[in-house]
Short mmCIF file of C-alpha atoms in Angstrom, two decimals:
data_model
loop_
_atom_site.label_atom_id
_atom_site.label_comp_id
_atom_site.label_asym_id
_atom_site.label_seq_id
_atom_site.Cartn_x
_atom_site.Cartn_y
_atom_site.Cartn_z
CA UNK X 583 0.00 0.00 0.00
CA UNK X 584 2.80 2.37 0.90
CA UNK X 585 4.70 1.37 -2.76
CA UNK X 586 1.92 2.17 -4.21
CA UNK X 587 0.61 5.83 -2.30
CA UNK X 588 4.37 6.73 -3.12
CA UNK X 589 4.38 5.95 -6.86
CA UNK X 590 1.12 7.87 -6.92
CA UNK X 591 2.72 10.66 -5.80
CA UNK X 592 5.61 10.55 -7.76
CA UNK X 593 3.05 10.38 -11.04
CA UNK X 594 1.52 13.02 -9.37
CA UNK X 595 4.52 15.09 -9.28
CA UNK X 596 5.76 14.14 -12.61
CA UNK X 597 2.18 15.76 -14.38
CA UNK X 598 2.21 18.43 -12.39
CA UNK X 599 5.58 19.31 -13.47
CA UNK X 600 4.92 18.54 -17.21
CA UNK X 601 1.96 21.23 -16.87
CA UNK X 602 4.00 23.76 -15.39
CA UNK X 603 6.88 24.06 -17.80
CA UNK X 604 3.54 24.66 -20.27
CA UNK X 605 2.33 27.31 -18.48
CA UNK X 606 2.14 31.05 -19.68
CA UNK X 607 2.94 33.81 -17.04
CA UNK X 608 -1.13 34.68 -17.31
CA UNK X 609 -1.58 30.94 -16.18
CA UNK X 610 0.71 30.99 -12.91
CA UNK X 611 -1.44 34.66 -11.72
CA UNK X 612 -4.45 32.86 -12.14
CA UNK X 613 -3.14 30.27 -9.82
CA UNK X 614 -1.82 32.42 -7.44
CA UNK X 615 -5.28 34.29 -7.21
CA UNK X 616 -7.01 31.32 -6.62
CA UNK X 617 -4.69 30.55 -3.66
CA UNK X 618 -5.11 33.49 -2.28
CA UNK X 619 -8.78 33.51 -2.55
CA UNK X 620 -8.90 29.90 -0.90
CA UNK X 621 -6.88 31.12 1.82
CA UNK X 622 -9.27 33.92 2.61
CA UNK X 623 -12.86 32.53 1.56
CA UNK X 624 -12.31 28.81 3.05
CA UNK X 625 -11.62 27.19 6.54
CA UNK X 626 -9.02 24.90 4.91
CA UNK X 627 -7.73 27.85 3.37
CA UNK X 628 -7.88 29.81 6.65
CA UNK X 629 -5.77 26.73 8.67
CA UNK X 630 -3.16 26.91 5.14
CA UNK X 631 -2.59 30.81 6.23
CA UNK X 632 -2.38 30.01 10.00
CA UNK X 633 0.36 26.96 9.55
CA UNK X 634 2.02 28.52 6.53
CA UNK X 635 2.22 31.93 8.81
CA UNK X 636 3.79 29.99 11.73
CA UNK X 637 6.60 28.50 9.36
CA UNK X 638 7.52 31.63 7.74
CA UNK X 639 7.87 34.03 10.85
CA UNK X 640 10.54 31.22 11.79
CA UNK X 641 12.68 31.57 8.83
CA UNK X 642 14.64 34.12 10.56
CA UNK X 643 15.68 31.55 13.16
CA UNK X 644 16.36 29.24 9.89
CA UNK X 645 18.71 31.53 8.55
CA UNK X 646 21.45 29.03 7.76
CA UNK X 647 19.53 26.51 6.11
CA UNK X 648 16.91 29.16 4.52
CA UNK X 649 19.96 30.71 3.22
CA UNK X 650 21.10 27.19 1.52
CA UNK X 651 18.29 26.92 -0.62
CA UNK X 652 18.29 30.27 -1.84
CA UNK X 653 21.52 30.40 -2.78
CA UNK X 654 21.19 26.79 -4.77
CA UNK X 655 18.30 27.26 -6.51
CA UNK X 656 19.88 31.32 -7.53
CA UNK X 657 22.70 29.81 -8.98
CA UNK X 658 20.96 27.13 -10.98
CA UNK X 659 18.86 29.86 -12.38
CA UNK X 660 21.44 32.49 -12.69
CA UNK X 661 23.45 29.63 -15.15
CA UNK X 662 20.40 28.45 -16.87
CA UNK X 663 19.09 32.36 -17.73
CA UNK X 664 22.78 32.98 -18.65
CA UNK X 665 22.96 29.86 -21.22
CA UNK X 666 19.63 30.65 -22.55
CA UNK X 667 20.57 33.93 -23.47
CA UNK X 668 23.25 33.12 -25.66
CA UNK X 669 20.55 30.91 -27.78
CA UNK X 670 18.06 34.35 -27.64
CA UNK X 671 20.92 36.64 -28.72
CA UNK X 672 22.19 34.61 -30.83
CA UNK X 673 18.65 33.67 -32.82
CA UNK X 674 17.56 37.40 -31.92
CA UNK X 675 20.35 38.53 -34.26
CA UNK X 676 19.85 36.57 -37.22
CA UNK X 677 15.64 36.83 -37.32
CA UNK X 678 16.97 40.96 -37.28
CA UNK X 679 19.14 40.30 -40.75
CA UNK X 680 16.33 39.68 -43.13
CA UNK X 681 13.30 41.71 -44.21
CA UNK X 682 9.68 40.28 -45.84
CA UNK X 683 10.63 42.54 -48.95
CA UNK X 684 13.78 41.37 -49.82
CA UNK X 685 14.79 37.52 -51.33
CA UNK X 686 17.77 35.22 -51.81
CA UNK X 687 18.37 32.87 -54.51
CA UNK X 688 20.51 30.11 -53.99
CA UNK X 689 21.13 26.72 -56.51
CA UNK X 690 18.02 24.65 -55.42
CA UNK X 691 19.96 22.14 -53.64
CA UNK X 692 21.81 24.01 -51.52
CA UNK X 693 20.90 24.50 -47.56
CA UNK X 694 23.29 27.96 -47.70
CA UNK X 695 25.61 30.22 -49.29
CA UNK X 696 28.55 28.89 -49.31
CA UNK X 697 27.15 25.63 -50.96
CA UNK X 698 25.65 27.06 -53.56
CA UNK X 699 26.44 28.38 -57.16
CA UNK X 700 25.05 30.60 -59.68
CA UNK X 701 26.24 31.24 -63.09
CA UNK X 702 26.91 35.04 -64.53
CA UNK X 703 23.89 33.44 -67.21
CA UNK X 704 21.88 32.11 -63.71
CA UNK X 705 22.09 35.64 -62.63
CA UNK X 706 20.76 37.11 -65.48
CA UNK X 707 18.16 35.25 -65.64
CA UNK X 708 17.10 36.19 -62.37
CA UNK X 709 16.74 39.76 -62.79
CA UNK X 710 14.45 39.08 -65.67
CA UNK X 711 11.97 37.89 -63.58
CA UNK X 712 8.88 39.56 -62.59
CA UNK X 713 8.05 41.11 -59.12
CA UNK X 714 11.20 42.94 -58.74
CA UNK X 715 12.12 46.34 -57.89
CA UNK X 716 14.01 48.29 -59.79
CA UNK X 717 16.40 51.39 -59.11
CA UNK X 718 16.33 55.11 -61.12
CA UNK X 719 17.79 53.37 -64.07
CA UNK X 720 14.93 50.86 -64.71
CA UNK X 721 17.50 48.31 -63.84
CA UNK X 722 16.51 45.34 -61.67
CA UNK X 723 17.88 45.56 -58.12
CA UNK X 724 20.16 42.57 -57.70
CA UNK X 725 23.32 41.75 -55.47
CA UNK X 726 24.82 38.90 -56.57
CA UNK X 727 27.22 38.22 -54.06
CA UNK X 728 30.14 35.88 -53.09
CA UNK X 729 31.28 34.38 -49.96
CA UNK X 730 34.73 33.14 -48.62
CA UNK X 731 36.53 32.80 -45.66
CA UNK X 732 39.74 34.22 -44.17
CA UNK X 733 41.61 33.83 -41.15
CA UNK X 734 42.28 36.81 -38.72
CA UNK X 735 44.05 37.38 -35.37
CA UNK X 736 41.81 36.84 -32.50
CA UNK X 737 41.41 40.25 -30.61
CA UNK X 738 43.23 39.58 -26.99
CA UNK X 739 45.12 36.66 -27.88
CA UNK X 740 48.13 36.05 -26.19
CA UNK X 741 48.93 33.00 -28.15
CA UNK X 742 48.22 34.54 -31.56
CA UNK X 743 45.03 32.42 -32.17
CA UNK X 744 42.94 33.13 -35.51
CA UNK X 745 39.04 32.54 -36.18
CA UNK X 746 37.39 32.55 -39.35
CA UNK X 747 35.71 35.73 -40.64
CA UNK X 748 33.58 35.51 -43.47
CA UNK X 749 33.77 38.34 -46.45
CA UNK X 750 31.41 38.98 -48.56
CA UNK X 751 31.86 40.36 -52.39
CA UNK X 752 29.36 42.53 -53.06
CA UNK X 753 28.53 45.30 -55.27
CA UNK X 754 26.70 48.58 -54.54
CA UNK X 755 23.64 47.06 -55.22
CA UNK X 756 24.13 45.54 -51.39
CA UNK X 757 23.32 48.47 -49.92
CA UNK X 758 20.41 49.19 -51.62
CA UNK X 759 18.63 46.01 -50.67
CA UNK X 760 20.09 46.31 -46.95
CA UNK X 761 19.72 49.91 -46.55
CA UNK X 762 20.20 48.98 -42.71
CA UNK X 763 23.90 48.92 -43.47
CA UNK X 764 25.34 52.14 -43.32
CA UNK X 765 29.17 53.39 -43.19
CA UNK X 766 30.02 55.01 -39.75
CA UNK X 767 33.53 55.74 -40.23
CA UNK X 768 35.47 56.17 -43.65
CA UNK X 769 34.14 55.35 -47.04
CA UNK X 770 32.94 52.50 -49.45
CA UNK X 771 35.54 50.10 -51.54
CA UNK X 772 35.88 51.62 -54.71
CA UNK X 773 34.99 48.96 -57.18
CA UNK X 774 37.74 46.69 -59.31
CA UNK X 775 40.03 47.71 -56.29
CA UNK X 776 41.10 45.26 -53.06
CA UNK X 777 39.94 47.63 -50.47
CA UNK X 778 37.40 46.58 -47.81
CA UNK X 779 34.65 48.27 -45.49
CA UNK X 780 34.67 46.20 -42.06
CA UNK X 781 31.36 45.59 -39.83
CA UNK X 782 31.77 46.87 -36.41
CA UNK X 783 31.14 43.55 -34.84
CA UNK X 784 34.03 42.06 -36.63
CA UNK X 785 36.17 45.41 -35.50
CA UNK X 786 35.45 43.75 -31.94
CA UNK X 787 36.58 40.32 -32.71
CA UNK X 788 39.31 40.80 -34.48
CA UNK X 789 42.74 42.49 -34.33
CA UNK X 790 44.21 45.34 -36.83
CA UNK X 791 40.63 46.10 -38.60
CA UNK X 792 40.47 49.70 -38.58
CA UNK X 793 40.11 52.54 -41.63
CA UNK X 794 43.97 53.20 -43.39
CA UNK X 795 45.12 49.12 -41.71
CA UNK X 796 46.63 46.73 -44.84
CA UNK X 797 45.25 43.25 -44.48
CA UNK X 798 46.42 39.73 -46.27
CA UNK X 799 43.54 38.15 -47.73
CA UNK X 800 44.42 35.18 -50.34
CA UNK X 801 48.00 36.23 -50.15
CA UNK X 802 46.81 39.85 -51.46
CA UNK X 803 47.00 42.90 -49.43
CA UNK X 804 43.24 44.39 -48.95
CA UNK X 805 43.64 48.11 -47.13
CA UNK X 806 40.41 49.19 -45.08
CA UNK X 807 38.64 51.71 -45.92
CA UNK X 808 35.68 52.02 -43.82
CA UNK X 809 33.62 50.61 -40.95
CA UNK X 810 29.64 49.71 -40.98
CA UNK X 811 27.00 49.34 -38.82
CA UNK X 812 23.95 47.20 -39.97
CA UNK X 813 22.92 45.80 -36.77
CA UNK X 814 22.23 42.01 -37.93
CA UNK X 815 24.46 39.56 -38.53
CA UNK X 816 26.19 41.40 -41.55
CA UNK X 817 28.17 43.07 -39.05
CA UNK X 818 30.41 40.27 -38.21
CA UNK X 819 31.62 40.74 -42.38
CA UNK X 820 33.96 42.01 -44.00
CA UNK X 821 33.24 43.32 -47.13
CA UNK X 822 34.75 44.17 -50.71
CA UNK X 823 34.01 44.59 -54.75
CA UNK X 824 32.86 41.49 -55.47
CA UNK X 825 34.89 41.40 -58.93
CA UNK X 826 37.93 41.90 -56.31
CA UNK X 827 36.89 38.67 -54.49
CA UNK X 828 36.62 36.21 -57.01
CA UNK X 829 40.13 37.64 -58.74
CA UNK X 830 41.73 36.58 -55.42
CA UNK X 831 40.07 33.53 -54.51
CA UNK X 832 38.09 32.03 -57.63
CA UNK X 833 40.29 32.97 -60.66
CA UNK X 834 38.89 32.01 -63.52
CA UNK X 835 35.52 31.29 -62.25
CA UNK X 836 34.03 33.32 -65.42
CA UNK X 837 31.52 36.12 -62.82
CA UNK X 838 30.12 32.94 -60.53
CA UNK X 839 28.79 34.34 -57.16
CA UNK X 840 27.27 32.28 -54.35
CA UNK X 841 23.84 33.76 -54.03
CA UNK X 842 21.82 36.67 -55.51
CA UNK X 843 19.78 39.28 -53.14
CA UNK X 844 16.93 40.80 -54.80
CA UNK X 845 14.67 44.13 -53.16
CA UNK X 846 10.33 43.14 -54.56
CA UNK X 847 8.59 45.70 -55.17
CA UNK X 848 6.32 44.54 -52.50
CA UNK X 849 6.01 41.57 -49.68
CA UNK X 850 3.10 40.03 -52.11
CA UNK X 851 5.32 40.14 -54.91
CA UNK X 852 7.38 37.20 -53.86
CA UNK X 853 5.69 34.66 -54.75
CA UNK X 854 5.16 35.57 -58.67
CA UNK X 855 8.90 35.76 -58.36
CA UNK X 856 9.25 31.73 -56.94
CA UNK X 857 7.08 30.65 -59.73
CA UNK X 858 8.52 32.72 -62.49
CA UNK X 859 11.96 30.64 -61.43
CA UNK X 860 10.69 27.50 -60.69
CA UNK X 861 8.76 27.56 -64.25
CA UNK X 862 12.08 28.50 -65.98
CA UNK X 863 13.83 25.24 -67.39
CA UNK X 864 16.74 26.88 -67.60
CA UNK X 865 17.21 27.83 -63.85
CA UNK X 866 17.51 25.02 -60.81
CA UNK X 867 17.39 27.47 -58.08
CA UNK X 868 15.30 28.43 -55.20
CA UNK X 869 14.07 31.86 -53.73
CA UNK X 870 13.07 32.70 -49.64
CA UNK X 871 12.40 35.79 -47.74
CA UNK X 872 15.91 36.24 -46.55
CA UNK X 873 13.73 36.91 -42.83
CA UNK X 874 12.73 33.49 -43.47
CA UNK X 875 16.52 32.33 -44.79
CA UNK X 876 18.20 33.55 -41.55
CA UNK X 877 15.42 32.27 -39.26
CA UNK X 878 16.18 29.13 -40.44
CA UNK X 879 20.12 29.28 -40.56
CA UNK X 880 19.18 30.01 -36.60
CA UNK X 881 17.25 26.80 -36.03
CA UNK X 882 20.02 24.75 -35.45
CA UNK X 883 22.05 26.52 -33.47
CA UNK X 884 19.60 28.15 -31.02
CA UNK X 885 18.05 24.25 -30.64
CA UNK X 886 21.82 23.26 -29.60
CA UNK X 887 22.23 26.15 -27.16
CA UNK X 888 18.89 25.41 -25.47
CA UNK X 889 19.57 21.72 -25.08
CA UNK X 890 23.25 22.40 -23.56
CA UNK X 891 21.56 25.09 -21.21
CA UNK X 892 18.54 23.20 -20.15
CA UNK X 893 21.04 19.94 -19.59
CA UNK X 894 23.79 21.92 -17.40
CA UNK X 895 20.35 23.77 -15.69
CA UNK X 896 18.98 20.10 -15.23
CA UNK X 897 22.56 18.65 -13.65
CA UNK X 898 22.85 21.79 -11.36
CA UNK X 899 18.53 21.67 -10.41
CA UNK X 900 19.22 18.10 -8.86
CA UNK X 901 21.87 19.17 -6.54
CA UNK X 902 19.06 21.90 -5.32
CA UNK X 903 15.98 20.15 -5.40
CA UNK X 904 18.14 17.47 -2.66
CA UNK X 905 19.48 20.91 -0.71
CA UNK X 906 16.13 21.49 -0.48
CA UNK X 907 14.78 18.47 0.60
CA UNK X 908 17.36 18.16 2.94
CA UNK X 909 16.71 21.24 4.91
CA UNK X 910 13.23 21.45 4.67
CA UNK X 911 12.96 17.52 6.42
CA UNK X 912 14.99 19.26 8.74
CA UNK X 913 12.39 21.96 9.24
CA UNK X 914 9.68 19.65 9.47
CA UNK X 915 11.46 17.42 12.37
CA UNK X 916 12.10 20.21 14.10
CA UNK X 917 8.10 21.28 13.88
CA UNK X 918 7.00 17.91 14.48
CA UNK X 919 5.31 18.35 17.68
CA UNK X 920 4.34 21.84 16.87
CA UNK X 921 2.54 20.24 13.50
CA UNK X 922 1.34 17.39 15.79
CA UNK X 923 -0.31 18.64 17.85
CA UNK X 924 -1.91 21.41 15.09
CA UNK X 925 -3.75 17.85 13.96
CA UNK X 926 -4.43 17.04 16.68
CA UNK X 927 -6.77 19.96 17.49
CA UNK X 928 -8.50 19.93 14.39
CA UNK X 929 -6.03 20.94 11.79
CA UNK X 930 -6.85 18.54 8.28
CA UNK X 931 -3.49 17.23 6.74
CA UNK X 932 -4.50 19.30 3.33
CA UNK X 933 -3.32 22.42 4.80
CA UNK X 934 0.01 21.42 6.73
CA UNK X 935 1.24 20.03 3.41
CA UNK X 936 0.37 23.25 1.36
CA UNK X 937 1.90 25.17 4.11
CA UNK X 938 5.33 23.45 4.04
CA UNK X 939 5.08 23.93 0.37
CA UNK X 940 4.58 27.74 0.09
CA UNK X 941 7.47 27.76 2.97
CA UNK X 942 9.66 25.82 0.40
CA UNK X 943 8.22 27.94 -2.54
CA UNK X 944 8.74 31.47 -1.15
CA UNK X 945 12.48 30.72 -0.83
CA UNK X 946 12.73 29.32 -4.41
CA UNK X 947 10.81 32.34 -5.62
CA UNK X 948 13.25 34.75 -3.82
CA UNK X 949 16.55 32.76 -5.18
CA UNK X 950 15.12 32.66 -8.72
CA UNK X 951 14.22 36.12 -8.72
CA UNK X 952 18.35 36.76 -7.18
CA UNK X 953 19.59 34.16 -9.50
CA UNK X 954 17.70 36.00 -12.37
CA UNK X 955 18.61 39.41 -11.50
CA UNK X 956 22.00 38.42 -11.32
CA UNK X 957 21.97 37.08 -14.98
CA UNK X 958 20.13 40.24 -15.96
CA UNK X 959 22.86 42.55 -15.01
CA UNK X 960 26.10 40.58 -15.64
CA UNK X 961 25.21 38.85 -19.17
CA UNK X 962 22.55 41.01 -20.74
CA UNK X 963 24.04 42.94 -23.74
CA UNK X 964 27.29 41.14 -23.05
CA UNK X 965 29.26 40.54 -26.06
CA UNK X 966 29.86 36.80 -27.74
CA UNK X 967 30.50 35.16 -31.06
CA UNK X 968 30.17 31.83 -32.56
CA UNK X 969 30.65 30.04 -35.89
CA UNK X 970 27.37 30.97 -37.62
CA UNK X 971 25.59 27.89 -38.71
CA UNK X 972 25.53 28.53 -42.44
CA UNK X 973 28.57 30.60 -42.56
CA UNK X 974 32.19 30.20 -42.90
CA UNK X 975 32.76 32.97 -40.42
CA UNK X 976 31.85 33.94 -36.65
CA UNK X 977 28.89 35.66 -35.72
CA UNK X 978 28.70 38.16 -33.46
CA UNK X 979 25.90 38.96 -31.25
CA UNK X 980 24.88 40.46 -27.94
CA UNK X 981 23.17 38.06 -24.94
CA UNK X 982 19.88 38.82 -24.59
CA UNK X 983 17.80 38.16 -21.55
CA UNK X 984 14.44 38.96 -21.26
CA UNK X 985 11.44 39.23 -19.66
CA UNK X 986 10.47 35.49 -21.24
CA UNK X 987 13.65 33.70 -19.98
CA UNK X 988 13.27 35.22 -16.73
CA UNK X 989 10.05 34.01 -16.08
CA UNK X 990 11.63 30.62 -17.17
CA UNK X 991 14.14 30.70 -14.66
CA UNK X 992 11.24 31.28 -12.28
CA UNK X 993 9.26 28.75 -12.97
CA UNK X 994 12.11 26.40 -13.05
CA UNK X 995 13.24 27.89 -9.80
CA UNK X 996 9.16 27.22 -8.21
CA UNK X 997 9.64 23.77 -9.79
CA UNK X 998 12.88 23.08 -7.68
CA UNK X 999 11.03 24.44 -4.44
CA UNK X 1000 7.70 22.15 -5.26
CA UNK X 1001 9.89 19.00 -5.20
CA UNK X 1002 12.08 20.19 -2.31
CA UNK X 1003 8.69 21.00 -0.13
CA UNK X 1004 6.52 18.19 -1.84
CA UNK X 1005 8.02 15.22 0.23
CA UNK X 1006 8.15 16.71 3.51
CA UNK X 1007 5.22 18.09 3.76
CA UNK X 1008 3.67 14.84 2.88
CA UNK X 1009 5.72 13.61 5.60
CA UNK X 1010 5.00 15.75 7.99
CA UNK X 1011 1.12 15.76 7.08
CA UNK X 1012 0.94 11.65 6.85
CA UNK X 1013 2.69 11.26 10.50
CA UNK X 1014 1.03 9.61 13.18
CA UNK X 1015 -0.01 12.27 15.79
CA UNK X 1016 0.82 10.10 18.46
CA UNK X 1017 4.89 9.49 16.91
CA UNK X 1018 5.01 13.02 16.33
CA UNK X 1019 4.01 14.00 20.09
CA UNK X 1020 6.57 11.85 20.80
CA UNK X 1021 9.10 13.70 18.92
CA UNK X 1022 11.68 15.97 19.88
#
């Protein structure tokens, strides 16, 4: 009978866990009004208020062991809310790099830029096709651009370490369909020439980019002649004459470029545009919103971020939900007679177990809110980069925690104190009153 009252309550535990990770902020008020309302309106509620009052005027004389699940349970949500905002900064700054009235064309089999391929005839081709805006000339807007990577000193290296930054040949086409990306300091490349404008993201990753600084790109020296800010992922670039680029590192490649970035004259228009090239026998390529294109480069990468945060948050919850456990049996034995002899004058088991709960809760809820607070002012905004999925360069982007991954951390951080409290209450609820008189 006991096996079985246990696995119960482990079920129990494991569904009401399942439908709190589910629940919206809106969802967890509700609850809490409810509560409340019980407490007030009810005499169950009423003896809830009375025990759960007792318990938490004591907490001063618990300071130690108060203290020890605060600090846990602050520390597994100050990590988790800190790993969690790399994958939100990091998926925040590519959905910011694409627009609904702009699209990329890419050979149809290819899951990014630098797999795919398109002809100088491929290119042609697709500024023929309808649905595209076109510039004072009457000319189509099209950047057909390519993409290669280069190896540059690691800003703050001791040991002269290099990462891979990606460059992008472009023409001046690219900033017309990005007119996010503007020069801040110096001027553009001049076309047909091996000079360079440098996003500012890139300036912070890497040492010697600044305007008048000689760089050695595919054993060619590229000078720098200004700095951008586009803030999206374009900043971690470098960028130069597209013509330049494939002199240097595709000789001969008779005007190929990796992709081709198109401005519609509308949102609407795009899809007369992906049937105009899917109807054309002569093209095998495919056409996105680039706001969809970079959402999806993100996918991956954000998914692999969340697991690794959510698995170190998981390994580090453990060692708090049995901190809490520990001291909150500890509380209970030391109430035993007090919440003894509460039953034994009328007080239902119901409201001793709710009682040790809230006790257990209202110190999760204070070290999540620490632990999240914490985060909030030492990693939000704070500078990172990683290989872009997609790319054969680093991103870089800013950690972002919000108002959404603190209230995860909360609820994660109520979880921990619903397990920690669950047990003992039940413990101290389910005790005979006669043992616990008994009791010291």
């Amino acid at each position: 009978m006991t096996f079985l009252k246990n696995l119960g309550l482990l079920l129990l535990t494991v569904v009401a866990l399942v439908a709190w990770v589910m629940l919206p902020w809106q969802g967890a008020l509700a609850i809490a009004v409810l509560l409340t309302a019980w407490m007030f309106l009810f005499r169950t509620g009423a003896q809830t208020r009375s025990v759960a009052s007792v318990g938490i005027s004591t907490l001063t004389q618990r300071m130690g062991s108060s203290a020890v699940i605060v600090v846990g349970i602050a520390g597994v949500v100050g990590v988790l809310v800190a790993l969690l905002a790399m994958a939100e900064g990091y998926a925040e700054t590519l959905r910011n790099s694409g627009s609904e009235d702009t699209a990329i064309v890419m050979r149809g089999a290819s899951a990014n830029e630098v797999s795919s391929s398109l002809s100088r005839d491929d290119i042609l081709q697709i500024g023929q096709a309808p649905g595209l805006a076109r510039n004072d000339k009457g000319e189509p807007i099209v950047s057909a651009e390519t993409v290669v990577a280069a190896n540059l000193p690691i800003k703050g290296s001791t040991t002269g370490d290099e990462g891979s930054a990606q460059v992008r040949g472009v023409s001046e086409a690219a900033f017309v369909v990005r007119p996010n990306v503007k020069i801040i300091e110096g001027r553009i490349f001049q076309p047909g020439l091996r000079e360079l404008v440098v996003g500012k993201g890139a300036v912070r990753q890497f040492e010697g980019l600044k305007v008048g600084a000689t760089l050695k790109l595919g054993n060619q020296p590229w000078t720098i002649v200004g700095i951008f800010a586009s803030g999206d992922a374009m900043e971690s670039e470098l960028w130069g004459d597209a013509n330049a680029v494939n002199d240097v590192y595709r000789p001969g490649s008779g005007g190929s470029r990796n992709s081709a970035t198109v401005k519609l004259t509308k949102p609407a228009a795009l899809k007369e545009f992906q049937d105009s090239l899917e109807h054309n026998p002569q093209l095998k390529v495919k056409a996105s919103t680039t706001l969809e294109f970079f959402a999806k480069q993100s996918e991956q990468m954000t998914k692999t971020l969340r697991i690794i945060g959510i698995v170190v948050g998981s390994i580090m919850a453990v060692g708090a939900v049995f901190g809490a456990l520990n001291t909150m049996f500890a509380a209970v034995a030391s109430r035993a007679r007090e919440i003894a002899t509460l039953r034994a004058i009328g007080f239902r088991g119901m409201p001793v177990v709710i009682a040790v709960m809230l006790e257990t809760m209202l110190l999760a809820l204070i070290g999540g809110a620490v632990g999240g607070l914490i985060a909030w002012a030492v990693f939000n905004g704070y500078e990172a980069s990683t290989m872009a999925a997609g790319s054969v360069g680093k991103l870089s982007f800013n950690l972002r925690v919000s108002g959404g991954l603190l209230w995860e951390g909360i609820k994660w951080a109520l979880a921990i104190g619903f397990i920690g409290g669950l047990f003992p209450a039940v413990r101290a609820a389910s005790l005979p009153v006669t043992t616990a008189l008994r009791e010291l």
